[in-house]
Amino acid sequence: LSLAMTVALLLFQRHVVRVTGSTAVRADSLHYRSDLLLNSGILLALVLAGFGWQRLDPLFGLGIAAYILWSAASIVREAVAVLMDEELAPELSERMHLLASGVPGVLSTSDLRTRISGTHWFVQLHVELPGDLSLQQSHSLCKQVEDAIRSEFPRAQVLAWLQAQTRLPVWLKGVLHPQDARQVQSMGVAGLIVSNHGGRTLDTAVATAHEIG
């Protein structure tokens, strides 16, 4: 009965892992799999011993130990990838590009970035839209891009940035260093706003007036 309950639990955990991709549940499942294999190996060794096959339990033990080490190593690699914010596989990112670019009204997509955090995939990309669209229309297209990606990758949390073709001037706020100012000026911004965003009172940043001077 105990073995049957363990098998039922493992089947349920396998379903949860397939749906959520949870590394924690996969690691917990390894614990129960090792117990199941160990107990089954002992029973099998006893049965075979009755037929004259002696001392097979050490071989079963070595095989189970090797399986546990291999599975544990794969779980460690997966956990490290999550902790290091590893990107998704290139083929997945390329597929997301195709899904986003296929939305009617989208001119192009670029700068797609992904990372894995727990059971979620965080996706950011730039979406280029026609410059004559209203803000509401632009927002609607971005929502369609998000829905297109999530329809195939439901674990994805999509954040689409607008790169609309517009004649409006672009100003950048928050510049404090001359080198940063020269760099963004070369990118074509119309103006700069020198500001530390209140950082002087929060983290002892330099005063705005000091940088202007």
mmCIF file with all atom_site columns, C-alpha atoms in Angstrom:
data_model
loop_
_atom_site.group_PDB
_atom_site.id
_atom_site.type_symbol
_atom_site.label_atom_id
_atom_site.label_alt_id
_atom_site.label_comp_id
_atom_site.label_asym_id
_atom_site.label_entity_id
_atom_site.label_seq_id
_atom_site.pdbx_PDB_ins_code
_atom_site.Cartn_x
_atom_site.Cartn_y
_atom_site.Cartn_z
_atom_site.occupancy
_atom_site.B_iso_or_equiv
_atom_site.pdbx_formal_charge
_atom_site.auth_seq_id
_atom_site.auth_comp_id
_atom_site.auth_asym_id
_atom_site.auth_atom_id
_atom_site.pdbx_PDB_model_num
ATOM 1   C CA . LEU A 1 1   ? 0.000  0.000   0.000   1.00 0.00 ? 1   LEU A CA 1
ATOM 2   C CA . SER A 1 2   ? 2.860  2.363   0.861   1.00 0.00 ? 2   SER A CA 1
ATOM 3   C CA . LEU A 1 3   ? 4.509  1.790   -2.530  1.00 0.00 ? 3   LEU A CA 1
ATOM 4   C CA . ALA A 1 4   ? 1.212  2.382   -4.322  1.00 0.00 ? 4   ALA A CA 1
ATOM 5   C CA . MET A 1 5   ? 0.665  5.675   -2.463  1.00 0.00 ? 5   MET A CA 1
ATOM 6   C CA . THR A 1 6   ? 4.214  6.770   -3.328  1.00 0.00 ? 6   THR A CA 1
ATOM 7   C CA . VAL A 1 7   ? 3.615  6.012   -7.010  1.00 0.00 ? 7   VAL A CA 1
ATOM 8   C CA . ALA A 1 8   ? 0.385  8.037   -6.924  1.00 0.00 ? 8   ALA A CA 1
ATOM 9   C CA . LEU A 1 9   ? 2.228  10.967  -5.290  1.00 0.00 ? 9   LEU A CA 1
ATOM 10  C CA . LEU A 1 10  ? 4.997  10.810  -7.898  1.00 0.00 ? 10  LEU A CA 1
ATOM 11  C CA . LEU A 1 11  ? 2.462  10.870  -10.732 1.00 0.00 ? 11  LEU A CA 1
ATOM 12  C CA . PHE A 1 12  ? 0.807  13.935  -9.224  1.00 0.00 ? 12  PHE A CA 1
ATOM 13  C CA . GLN A 1 13  ? 4.166  15.670  -8.731  1.00 0.00 ? 13  GLN A CA 1
ATOM 14  C CA . ARG A 1 14  ? 5.086  14.890  -12.330 1.00 0.00 ? 14  ARG A CA 1
ATOM 15  C CA . HIS A 1 15  ? 1.881  16.611  -13.452 1.00 0.00 ? 15  HIS A CA 1
ATOM 16  C CA . VAL A 1 16  ? 2.655  19.657  -11.287 1.00 0.00 ? 16  VAL A CA 1
ATOM 17  C CA . VAL A 1 17  ? 6.196  19.911  -12.683 1.00 0.00 ? 17  VAL A CA 1
ATOM 18  C CA . ARG A 1 18  ? 4.907  19.659  -16.245 1.00 0.00 ? 18  ARG A CA 1
ATOM 19  C CA . VAL A 1 19  ? 2.402  22.469  -15.620 1.00 0.00 ? 19  VAL A CA 1
ATOM 20  C CA . THR A 1 20  ? 4.523  24.813  -13.480 1.00 0.00 ? 20  THR A CA 1
ATOM 21  C CA . GLY A 1 21  ? 8.128  23.820  -14.156 1.00 0.00 ? 21  GLY A CA 1
ATOM 22  C CA . SER A 1 22  ? 8.834  24.139  -10.426 1.00 0.00 ? 22  SER A CA 1
ATOM 23  C CA . THR A 1 23  ? 12.391 23.198  -9.484  1.00 0.00 ? 23  THR A CA 1
ATOM 24  C CA . ALA A 1 24  ? 11.383 22.764  -5.823  1.00 0.00 ? 24  ALA A CA 1
ATOM 25  C CA . VAL A 1 25  ? 8.695  20.202  -6.661  1.00 0.00 ? 25  VAL A CA 1
ATOM 26  C CA . ARG A 1 26  ? 11.109 18.384  -8.991  1.00 0.00 ? 26  ARG A CA 1
ATOM 27  C CA . ALA A 1 27  ? 13.663 18.139  -6.163  1.00 0.00 ? 27  ALA A CA 1
ATOM 28  C CA . ASP A 1 28  ? 11.018 16.885  -3.740  1.00 0.00 ? 28  ASP A CA 1
ATOM 29  C CA . SER A 1 29  ? 9.939  14.332  -6.334  1.00 0.00 ? 29  SER A CA 1
ATOM 30  C CA . LEU A 1 30  ? 13.515 13.014  -6.507  1.00 0.00 ? 30  LEU A CA 1
ATOM 31  C CA . HIS A 1 31  ? 13.354 12.331  -2.767  1.00 0.00 ? 31  HIS A CA 1
ATOM 32  C CA . TYR A 1 32  ? 10.260 10.150  -3.145  1.00 0.00 ? 32  TYR A CA 1
ATOM 33  C CA . ARG A 1 33  ? 11.622 8.462   -6.288  1.00 0.00 ? 33  ARG A CA 1
ATOM 34  C CA . SER A 1 34  ? 14.771 7.465   -4.431  1.00 0.00 ? 34  SER A CA 1
ATOM 35  C CA . ASP A 1 35  ? 12.678 5.956   -1.609  1.00 0.00 ? 35  ASP A CA 1
ATOM 36  C CA . LEU A 1 36  ? 10.539 4.072   -4.120  1.00 0.00 ? 36  LEU A CA 1
ATOM 37  C CA . LEU A 1 37  ? 13.552 2.735   -6.013  1.00 0.00 ? 37  LEU A CA 1
ATOM 38  C CA . LEU A 1 38  ? 15.331 1.719   -2.814  1.00 0.00 ? 38  LEU A CA 1
ATOM 39  C CA . ASN A 1 39  ? 12.350 -0.180  -1.401  1.00 0.00 ? 39  ASN A CA 1
ATOM 40  C CA . SER A 1 40  ? 11.571 -1.777  -4.753  1.00 0.00 ? 40  SER A CA 1
ATOM 41  C CA . GLY A 1 41  ? 15.214 -2.786  -5.156  1.00 0.00 ? 41  GLY A CA 1
ATOM 42  C CA . ILE A 1 42  ? 15.219 -4.491  -1.759  1.00 0.00 ? 42  ILE A CA 1
ATOM 43  C CA . LEU A 1 43  ? 12.033 -6.420  -2.527  1.00 0.00 ? 43  LEU A CA 1
ATOM 44  C CA . LEU A 1 44  ? 13.353 -7.453  -5.935  1.00 0.00 ? 44  LEU A CA 1
ATOM 45  C CA . ALA A 1 45  ? 16.675 -8.569  -4.432  1.00 0.00 ? 45  ALA A CA 1
ATOM 46  C CA . LEU A 1 46  ? 14.818 -10.725 -1.867  1.00 0.00 ? 46  LEU A CA 1
ATOM 47  C CA . VAL A 1 47  ? 12.698 -12.326 -4.578  1.00 0.00 ? 47  VAL A CA 1
ATOM 48  C CA . LEU A 1 48  ? 15.722 -13.054 -6.763  1.00 0.00 ? 48  LEU A CA 1
ATOM 49  C CA . ALA A 1 49  ? 17.618 -14.431 -3.763  1.00 0.00 ? 49  ALA A CA 1
ATOM 50  C CA . GLY A 1 50  ? 14.871 -17.020 -3.387  1.00 0.00 ? 50  GLY A CA 1
ATOM 51  C CA . PHE A 1 51  ? 15.675 -18.209 -6.912  1.00 0.00 ? 51  PHE A CA 1
ATOM 52  C CA . GLY A 1 52  ? 19.367 -18.484 -6.177  1.00 0.00 ? 52  GLY A CA 1
ATOM 53  C CA . TRP A 1 53  ? 20.520 -15.046 -7.328  1.00 0.00 ? 53  TRP A CA 1
ATOM 54  C CA . GLN A 1 54  ? 22.480 -13.991 -4.274  1.00 0.00 ? 54  GLN A CA 1
ATOM 55  C CA . ARG A 1 55  ? 24.022 -10.623 -3.366  1.00 0.00 ? 55  ARG A CA 1
ATOM 56  C CA . LEU A 1 56  ? 22.296 -8.563  -6.055  1.00 0.00 ? 56  LEU A CA 1
ATOM 57  C CA . ASP A 1 57  ? 21.207 -5.870  -3.615  1.00 0.00 ? 57  ASP A CA 1
ATOM 58  C CA . PRO A 1 58  ? 24.644 -4.098  -3.664  1.00 0.00 ? 58  PRO A CA 1
ATOM 59  C CA . LEU A 1 59  ? 24.406 -3.815  -7.450  1.00 0.00 ? 59  LEU A CA 1
ATOM 60  C CA . PHE A 1 60  ? 20.897 -2.416  -7.198  1.00 0.00 ? 60  PHE A CA 1
ATOM 61  C CA . GLY A 1 61  ? 22.145 0.033   -4.564  1.00 0.00 ? 61  GLY A CA 1
ATOM 62  C CA . LEU A 1 62  ? 24.968 1.252   -6.798  1.00 0.00 ? 62  LEU A CA 1
ATOM 63  C CA . GLY A 1 63  ? 22.584 1.736   -9.712  1.00 0.00 ? 63  GLY A CA 1
ATOM 64  C CA . ILE A 1 64  ? 20.104 3.674   -7.559  1.00 0.00 ? 64  ILE A CA 1
ATOM 65  C CA . ALA A 1 65  ? 22.899 5.826   -6.123  1.00 0.00 ? 65  ALA A CA 1
ATOM 66  C CA . ALA A 1 66  ? 24.155 6.674   -9.618  1.00 0.00 ? 66  ALA A CA 1
ATOM 67  C CA . TYR A 1 67  ? 20.636 7.628   -10.705 1.00 0.00 ? 67  TYR A CA 1
ATOM 68  C CA . ILE A 1 68  ? 20.155 9.871   -7.639  1.00 0.00 ? 68  ILE A CA 1
ATOM 69  C CA . LEU A 1 69  ? 23.504 11.624  -8.235  1.00 0.00 ? 69  LEU A CA 1
ATOM 70  C CA . TRP A 1 70  ? 22.694 12.224  -11.908 1.00 0.00 ? 70  TRP A CA 1
ATOM 71  C CA . SER A 1 71  ? 19.211 13.557  -11.101 1.00 0.00 ? 71  SER A CA 1
ATOM 72  C CA . ALA A 1 72  ? 20.526 15.751  -8.271  1.00 0.00 ? 72  ALA A CA 1
ATOM 73  C CA . ALA A 1 73  ? 23.164 17.240  -10.591 1.00 0.00 ? 73  ALA A CA 1
ATOM 74  C CA . SER A 1 74  ? 20.527 18.141  -13.172 1.00 0.00 ? 74  SER A CA 1
ATOM 75  C CA . ILE A 1 75  ? 18.380 19.809  -10.491 1.00 0.00 ? 75  ILE A CA 1
ATOM 76  C CA . VAL A 1 76  ? 21.397 21.779  -9.222  1.00 0.00 ? 76  VAL A CA 1
ATOM 77  C CA . ARG A 1 77  ? 22.150 22.987  -12.763 1.00 0.00 ? 77  ARG A CA 1
ATOM 78  C CA . GLU A 1 78  ? 18.542 24.092  -13.170 1.00 0.00 ? 78  GLU A CA 1
ATOM 79  C CA . ALA A 1 79  ? 18.518 25.878  -9.805  1.00 0.00 ? 79  ALA A CA 1
ATOM 80  C CA . VAL A 1 80  ? 21.777 27.693  -10.611 1.00 0.00 ? 80  VAL A CA 1
ATOM 81  C CA . ALA A 1 81  ? 20.320 28.788  -13.959 1.00 0.00 ? 81  ALA A CA 1
ATOM 82  C CA . VAL A 1 82  ? 17.319 30.296  -12.148 1.00 0.00 ? 82  VAL A CA 1
ATOM 83  C CA . LEU A 1 83  ? 19.507 32.061  -9.569  1.00 0.00 ? 83  LEU A CA 1
ATOM 84  C CA . MET A 1 84  ? 21.750 33.490  -12.299 1.00 0.00 ? 84  MET A CA 1
ATOM 85  C CA . ASP A 1 85  ? 18.777 34.793  -14.350 1.00 0.00 ? 85  ASP A CA 1
ATOM 86  C CA . GLU A 1 86  ? 19.703 32.623  -17.296 1.00 0.00 ? 86  GLU A CA 1
ATOM 87  C CA . GLU A 1 87  ? 18.062 33.481  -20.604 1.00 0.00 ? 87  GLU A CA 1
ATOM 88  C CA . LEU A 1 88  ? 15.687 31.155  -22.368 1.00 0.00 ? 88  LEU A CA 1
ATOM 89  C CA . ALA A 1 89  ? 16.943 28.956  -25.191 1.00 0.00 ? 89  ALA A CA 1
ATOM 90  C CA . PRO A 1 90  ? 17.646 30.899  -28.435 1.00 0.00 ? 90  PRO A CA 1
ATOM 91  C CA . GLU A 1 91  ? 14.997 28.966  -30.337 1.00 0.00 ? 91  GLU A CA 1
ATOM 92  C CA . LEU A 1 92  ? 12.349 30.065  -27.826 1.00 0.00 ? 92  LEU A CA 1
ATOM 93  C CA . SER A 1 93  ? 13.398 33.716  -28.130 1.00 0.00 ? 93  SER A CA 1
ATOM 94  C CA . GLU A 1 94  ? 13.308 33.458  -31.922 1.00 0.00 ? 94  GLU A CA 1
ATOM 95  C CA . ARG A 1 95  ? 9.817  31.996  -31.768 1.00 0.00 ? 95  ARG A CA 1
ATOM 96  C CA . MET A 1 96  ? 8.666  34.873  -29.551 1.00 0.00 ? 96  MET A CA 1
ATOM 97  C CA . HIS A 1 97  ? 10.101 37.326  -32.095 1.00 0.00 ? 97  HIS A CA 1
ATOM 98  C CA . LEU A 1 98  ? 8.089  35.666  -34.851 1.00 0.00 ? 98  LEU A CA 1
ATOM 99  C CA . LEU A 1 99  ? 4.893  35.701  -32.795 1.00 0.00 ? 99  LEU A CA 1
ATOM 100 C CA . ALA A 1 100 ? 5.278  39.394  -31.929 1.00 0.00 ? 100 ALA A CA 1
ATOM 101 C CA . SER A 1 101 ? 6.202  40.432  -35.469 1.00 0.00 ? 101 SER A CA 1
ATOM 102 C CA . GLY A 1 102 ? 3.208  38.529  -36.815 1.00 0.00 ? 102 GLY A CA 1
ATOM 103 C CA . VAL A 1 103 ? 0.699  40.795  -35.074 1.00 0.00 ? 103 VAL A CA 1
ATOM 104 C CA . PRO A 1 104 ? -1.012 42.974  -37.729 1.00 0.00 ? 104 PRO A CA 1
ATOM 105 C CA . GLY A 1 105 ? 0.133  46.586  -37.389 1.00 0.00 ? 105 GLY A CA 1
ATOM 106 C CA . VAL A 1 106 ? 3.525  45.806  -35.845 1.00 0.00 ? 106 VAL A CA 1
ATOM 107 C CA . LEU A 1 107 ? 6.368  47.066  -38.049 1.00 0.00 ? 107 LEU A CA 1
ATOM 108 C CA . SER A 1 108 ? 9.180  45.202  -36.314 1.00 0.00 ? 108 SER A CA 1
ATOM 109 C CA . THR A 1 109 ? 10.453 43.951  -32.955 1.00 0.00 ? 109 THR A CA 1
ATOM 110 C CA . SER A 1 110 ? 13.923 44.115  -31.423 1.00 0.00 ? 110 SER A CA 1
ATOM 111 C CA . ASP A 1 111 ? 15.971 43.836  -28.228 1.00 0.00 ? 111 ASP A CA 1
ATOM 112 C CA . LEU A 1 112 ? 14.079 40.826  -26.899 1.00 0.00 ? 112 LEU A CA 1
ATOM 113 C CA . ARG A 1 113 ? 15.411 39.884  -23.476 1.00 0.00 ? 113 ARG A CA 1
ATOM 114 C CA . THR A 1 114 ? 14.339 36.935  -21.350 1.00 0.00 ? 114 THR A CA 1
ATOM 115 C CA . ARG A 1 115 ? 15.105 35.524  -17.929 1.00 0.00 ? 115 ARG A CA 1
ATOM 116 C CA . ILE A 1 116 ? 13.767 32.729  -15.765 1.00 0.00 ? 116 ILE A CA 1
ATOM 117 C CA . SER A 1 117 ? 12.553 33.421  -12.238 1.00 0.00 ? 117 SER A CA 1
ATOM 118 C CA . GLY A 1 118 ? 10.921 30.529  -10.426 1.00 0.00 ? 118 GLY A CA 1
ATOM 119 C CA . THR A 1 119 ? 7.988  29.303  -12.489 1.00 0.00 ? 119 THR A CA 1
ATOM 120 C CA . HIS A 1 120 ? 7.802  32.486  -14.589 1.00 0.00 ? 120 HIS A CA 1
ATOM 121 C CA . TRP A 1 121 ? 9.517  33.588  -17.787 1.00 0.00 ? 121 TRP A CA 1
ATOM 122 C CA . PHE A 1 122 ? 10.064 37.328  -17.920 1.00 0.00 ? 122 PHE A CA 1
ATOM 123 C CA . VAL A 1 123 ? 10.133 38.696  -21.459 1.00 0.00 ? 123 VAL A CA 1
ATOM 124 C CA . GLN A 1 124 ? 10.934 42.261  -22.559 1.00 0.00 ? 124 GLN A CA 1
ATOM 125 C CA . LEU A 1 125 ? 11.045 43.499  -26.122 1.00 0.00 ? 125 LEU A CA 1
ATOM 126 C CA . HIS A 1 126 ? 10.811 46.675  -28.174 1.00 0.00 ? 126 HIS A CA 1
ATOM 127 C CA . VAL A 1 127 ? 7.877  46.997  -30.550 1.00 0.00 ? 127 VAL A CA 1
ATOM 128 C CA . GLU A 1 128 ? 8.047  49.451  -33.437 1.00 0.00 ? 128 GLU A CA 1
ATOM 129 C CA . LEU A 1 129 ? 4.673  50.882  -34.447 1.00 0.00 ? 129 LEU A CA 1
ATOM 130 C CA . PRO A 1 130 ? 3.470  53.455  -37.004 1.00 0.00 ? 130 PRO A CA 1
ATOM 131 C CA . GLY A 1 131 ? 3.815  57.017  -35.768 1.00 0.00 ? 131 GLY A CA 1
ATOM 132 C CA . ASP A 1 132 ? 0.253  58.036  -36.625 1.00 0.00 ? 132 ASP A CA 1
ATOM 133 C CA . LEU A 1 133 ? -1.348 55.755  -34.045 1.00 0.00 ? 133 LEU A CA 1
ATOM 134 C CA . SER A 1 134 ? -3.058 57.138  -30.985 1.00 0.00 ? 134 SER A CA 1
ATOM 135 C CA . LEU A 1 135 ? -1.885 56.121  -27.516 1.00 0.00 ? 135 LEU A CA 1
ATOM 136 C CA . GLN A 1 136 ? -4.910 53.871  -27.127 1.00 0.00 ? 136 GLN A CA 1
ATOM 137 C CA . GLN A 1 137 ? -4.233 52.141  -30.454 1.00 0.00 ? 137 GLN A CA 1
ATOM 138 C CA . SER A 1 138 ? -0.562 51.669  -29.561 1.00 0.00 ? 138 SER A CA 1
ATOM 139 C CA . HIS A 1 139 ? -1.513 50.179  -26.208 1.00 0.00 ? 139 HIS A CA 1
ATOM 140 C CA . SER A 1 140 ? -3.964 47.832  -27.918 1.00 0.00 ? 140 SER A CA 1
ATOM 141 C CA . LEU A 1 141 ? -1.285 46.560  -30.302 1.00 0.00 ? 141 LEU A CA 1
ATOM 142 C CA . CYS A 1 142 ? 1.149  45.990  -27.436 1.00 0.00 ? 142 CYS A CA 1
ATOM 143 C CA . LYS A 1 143 ? -1.553 44.016  -25.638 1.00 0.00 ? 143 LYS A CA 1
ATOM 144 C CA . GLN A 1 144 ? -1.990 41.892  -28.775 1.00 0.00 ? 144 GLN A CA 1
ATOM 145 C CA . VAL A 1 145 ? 1.756  41.256  -28.829 1.00 0.00 ? 145 VAL A CA 1
ATOM 146 C CA . GLU A 1 146 ? 1.644  40.100  -25.209 1.00 0.00 ? 146 GLU A CA 1
ATOM 147 C CA . ASP A 1 147 ? -1.358 37.862  -25.900 1.00 0.00 ? 147 ASP A CA 1
ATOM 148 C CA . ALA A 1 148 ? 0.312  36.369  -28.978 1.00 0.00 ? 148 ALA A CA 1
ATOM 149 C CA . ILE A 1 149 ? 3.375  35.340  -26.955 1.00 0.00 ? 149 ILE A CA 1
ATOM 150 C CA . ARG A 1 150 ? 1.399  34.129  -23.945 1.00 0.00 ? 150 ARG A CA 1
ATOM 151 C CA . SER A 1 151 ? -0.915 32.050  -26.141 1.00 0.00 ? 151 SER A CA 1
ATOM 152 C CA . GLU A 1 152 ? 2.025  29.760  -26.915 1.00 0.00 ? 152 GLU A CA 1
ATOM 153 C CA . PHE A 1 153 ? 4.083  30.386  -23.767 1.00 0.00 ? 153 PHE A CA 1
ATOM 154 C CA . PRO A 1 154 ? 1.600  30.816  -20.883 1.00 0.00 ? 154 PRO A CA 1
ATOM 155 C CA . ARG A 1 155 ? 4.426  31.079  -18.325 1.00 0.00 ? 155 ARG A CA 1
ATOM 156 C CA . ALA A 1 156 ? 5.744  34.237  -19.997 1.00 0.00 ? 156 ALA A CA 1
ATOM 157 C CA . GLN A 1 157 ? 5.269  37.632  -18.345 1.00 0.00 ? 157 GLN A CA 1
ATOM 158 C CA . VAL A 1 158 ? 5.588  40.019  -21.285 1.00 0.00 ? 158 VAL A CA 1
ATOM 159 C CA . LEU A 1 159 ? 6.547  43.699  -21.129 1.00 0.00 ? 159 LEU A CA 1
ATOM 160 C CA . ALA A 1 160 ? 6.463  45.380  -24.549 1.00 0.00 ? 160 ALA A CA 1
ATOM 161 C CA . TRP A 1 161 ? 8.212  48.738  -24.911 1.00 0.00 ? 161 TRP A CA 1
ATOM 162 C CA . LEU A 1 162 ? 7.026  51.190  -27.576 1.00 0.00 ? 162 LEU A CA 1
ATOM 163 C CA . GLN A 1 163 ? 9.384  52.524  -30.195 1.00 0.00 ? 163 GLN A CA 1
ATOM 164 C CA . ALA A 1 164 ? 6.843  54.477  -32.171 1.00 0.00 ? 164 ALA A CA 1
ATOM 165 C CA . GLN A 1 165 ? 7.890  56.486  -35.195 1.00 0.00 ? 165 GLN A CA 1
ATOM 166 C CA . THR A 1 166 ? 7.051  59.990  -34.075 1.00 0.00 ? 166 THR A CA 1
ATOM 167 C CA . ARG A 1 167 ? 8.062  63.570  -34.749 1.00 0.00 ? 167 ARG A CA 1
ATOM 168 C CA . LEU A 1 168 ? 7.661  64.552  -31.111 1.00 0.00 ? 168 LEU A CA 1
ATOM 169 C CA . PRO A 1 169 ? 10.902 65.569  -29.342 1.00 0.00 ? 169 PRO A CA 1
ATOM 170 C CA . VAL A 1 170 ? 12.365 63.058  -26.907 1.00 0.00 ? 170 VAL A CA 1
ATOM 171 C CA . TRP A 1 171 ? 13.798 64.414  -23.638 1.00 0.00 ? 171 TRP A CA 1
ATOM 172 C CA . LEU A 1 172 ? 15.817 62.383  -21.149 1.00 0.00 ? 172 LEU A CA 1
ATOM 173 C CA . LYS A 1 173 ? 15.668 63.027  -17.403 1.00 0.00 ? 173 LYS A CA 1
ATOM 174 C CA . GLY A 1 174 ? 18.134 61.845  -14.786 1.00 0.00 ? 174 GLY A CA 1
ATOM 175 C CA . VAL A 1 175 ? 21.535 62.588  -16.359 1.00 0.00 ? 175 VAL A CA 1
ATOM 176 C CA . LEU A 1 176 ? 24.304 63.547  -13.898 1.00 0.00 ? 176 LEU A CA 1
ATOM 177 C CA . HIS A 1 177 ? 27.581 62.787  -15.670 1.00 0.00 ? 177 HIS A CA 1
ATOM 178 C CA . PRO A 1 178 ? 28.972 64.690  -18.691 1.00 0.00 ? 178 PRO A CA 1
ATOM 179 C CA . GLN A 1 179 ? 29.956 61.448  -20.418 1.00 0.00 ? 179 GLN A CA 1
ATOM 180 C CA . ASP A 1 180 ? 26.372 60.187  -20.167 1.00 0.00 ? 180 ASP A CA 1
ATOM 181 C CA . ALA A 1 181 ? 25.122 63.494  -21.539 1.00 0.00 ? 181 ALA A CA 1
ATOM 182 C CA . ARG A 1 182 ? 27.399 63.269  -24.577 1.00 0.00 ? 182 ARG A CA 1
ATOM 183 C CA . GLN A 1 183 ? 26.367 59.671  -25.206 1.00 0.00 ? 183 GLN A CA 1
ATOM 184 C CA . VAL A 1 184 ? 22.615 60.295  -25.183 1.00 0.00 ? 184 VAL A CA 1
ATOM 185 C CA . GLN A 1 185 ? 23.085 63.464  -27.232 1.00 0.00 ? 185 GLN A CA 1
ATOM 186 C CA . SER A 1 186 ? 24.764 61.365  -29.928 1.00 0.00 ? 186 SER A CA 1
ATOM 187 C CA . MET A 1 187 ? 21.668 59.141  -29.914 1.00 0.00 ? 187 MET A CA 1
ATOM 188 C CA . GLY A 1 188 ? 19.504 62.044  -31.040 1.00 0.00 ? 188 GLY A CA 1
ATOM 189 C CA . VAL A 1 189 ? 17.625 63.155  -27.927 1.00 0.00 ? 189 VAL A CA 1
ATOM 190 C CA . ALA A 1 190 ? 16.152 66.646  -28.162 1.00 0.00 ? 190 ALA A CA 1
ATOM 191 C CA . GLY A 1 191 ? 17.108 67.704  -24.635 1.00 0.00 ? 191 GLY A CA 1
ATOM 192 C CA . LEU A 1 192 ? 18.425 66.675  -21.240 1.00 0.00 ? 192 LEU A CA 1
ATOM 193 C CA . ILE A 1 193 ? 17.085 67.246  -17.740 1.00 0.00 ? 193 ILE A CA 1
ATOM 194 C CA . VAL A 1 194 ? 19.792 67.117  -15.084 1.00 0.00 ? 194 VAL A CA 1
ATOM 195 C CA . SER A 1 195 ? 18.307 65.449  -11.996 1.00 0.00 ? 195 SER A CA 1
ATOM 196 C CA . ASN A 1 196 ? 19.259 63.073  -9.201  1.00 0.00 ? 196 ASN A CA 1
ATOM 197 C CA . HIS A 1 197 ? 15.603 62.105  -8.532  1.00 0.00 ? 197 HIS A CA 1
ATOM 198 C CA . GLY A 1 198 ? 15.912 63.070  -4.881  1.00 0.00 ? 198 GLY A CA 1
ATOM 199 C CA . GLY A 1 199 ? 18.931 60.841  -4.470  1.00 0.00 ? 199 GLY A CA 1
ATOM 200 C CA . ARG A 1 200 ? 20.797 63.349  -2.290  1.00 0.00 ? 200 ARG A CA 1
ATOM 201 C CA . THR A 1 201 ? 18.419 62.713  0.596   1.00 0.00 ? 201 THR A CA 1
ATOM 202 C CA . LEU A 1 202 ? 18.161 58.975  -0.090  1.00 0.00 ? 202 LEU A CA 1
ATOM 203 C CA . ASP A 1 203 ? 21.668 57.776  -0.870  1.00 0.00 ? 203 ASP A CA 1
ATOM 204 C CA . THR A 1 204 ? 23.912 60.878  -0.548  1.00 0.00 ? 204 THR A CA 1
ATOM 205 C CA . ALA A 1 205 ? 24.042 61.492  -4.292  1.00 0.00 ? 205 ALA A CA 1
ATOM 206 C CA . VAL A 1 206 ? 25.494 64.769  -5.530  1.00 0.00 ? 206 VAL A CA 1
ATOM 207 C CA . ALA A 1 207 ? 23.228 67.782  -5.756  1.00 0.00 ? 207 ALA A CA 1
ATOM 208 C CA . THR A 1 208 ? 21.716 68.677  -9.139  1.00 0.00 ? 208 THR A CA 1
ATOM 209 C CA . ALA A 1 209 ? 22.933 72.274  -8.844  1.00 0.00 ? 209 ALA A CA 1
ATOM 210 C CA . HIS A 1 210 ? 26.484 71.027  -8.280  1.00 0.00 ? 210 HIS A CA 1
ATOM 211 C CA . GLU A 1 211 ? 26.436 69.013  -11.495 1.00 0.00 ? 211 GLU A CA 1
ATOM 212 C CA . ILE A 1 212 ? 25.019 71.882  -13.530 1.00 0.00 ? 212 ILE A CA 1
ATOM 213 C CA . GLY A 1 213 ? 27.787 74.143  -12.245 1.00 0.00 ? 213 GLY A CA 1
#
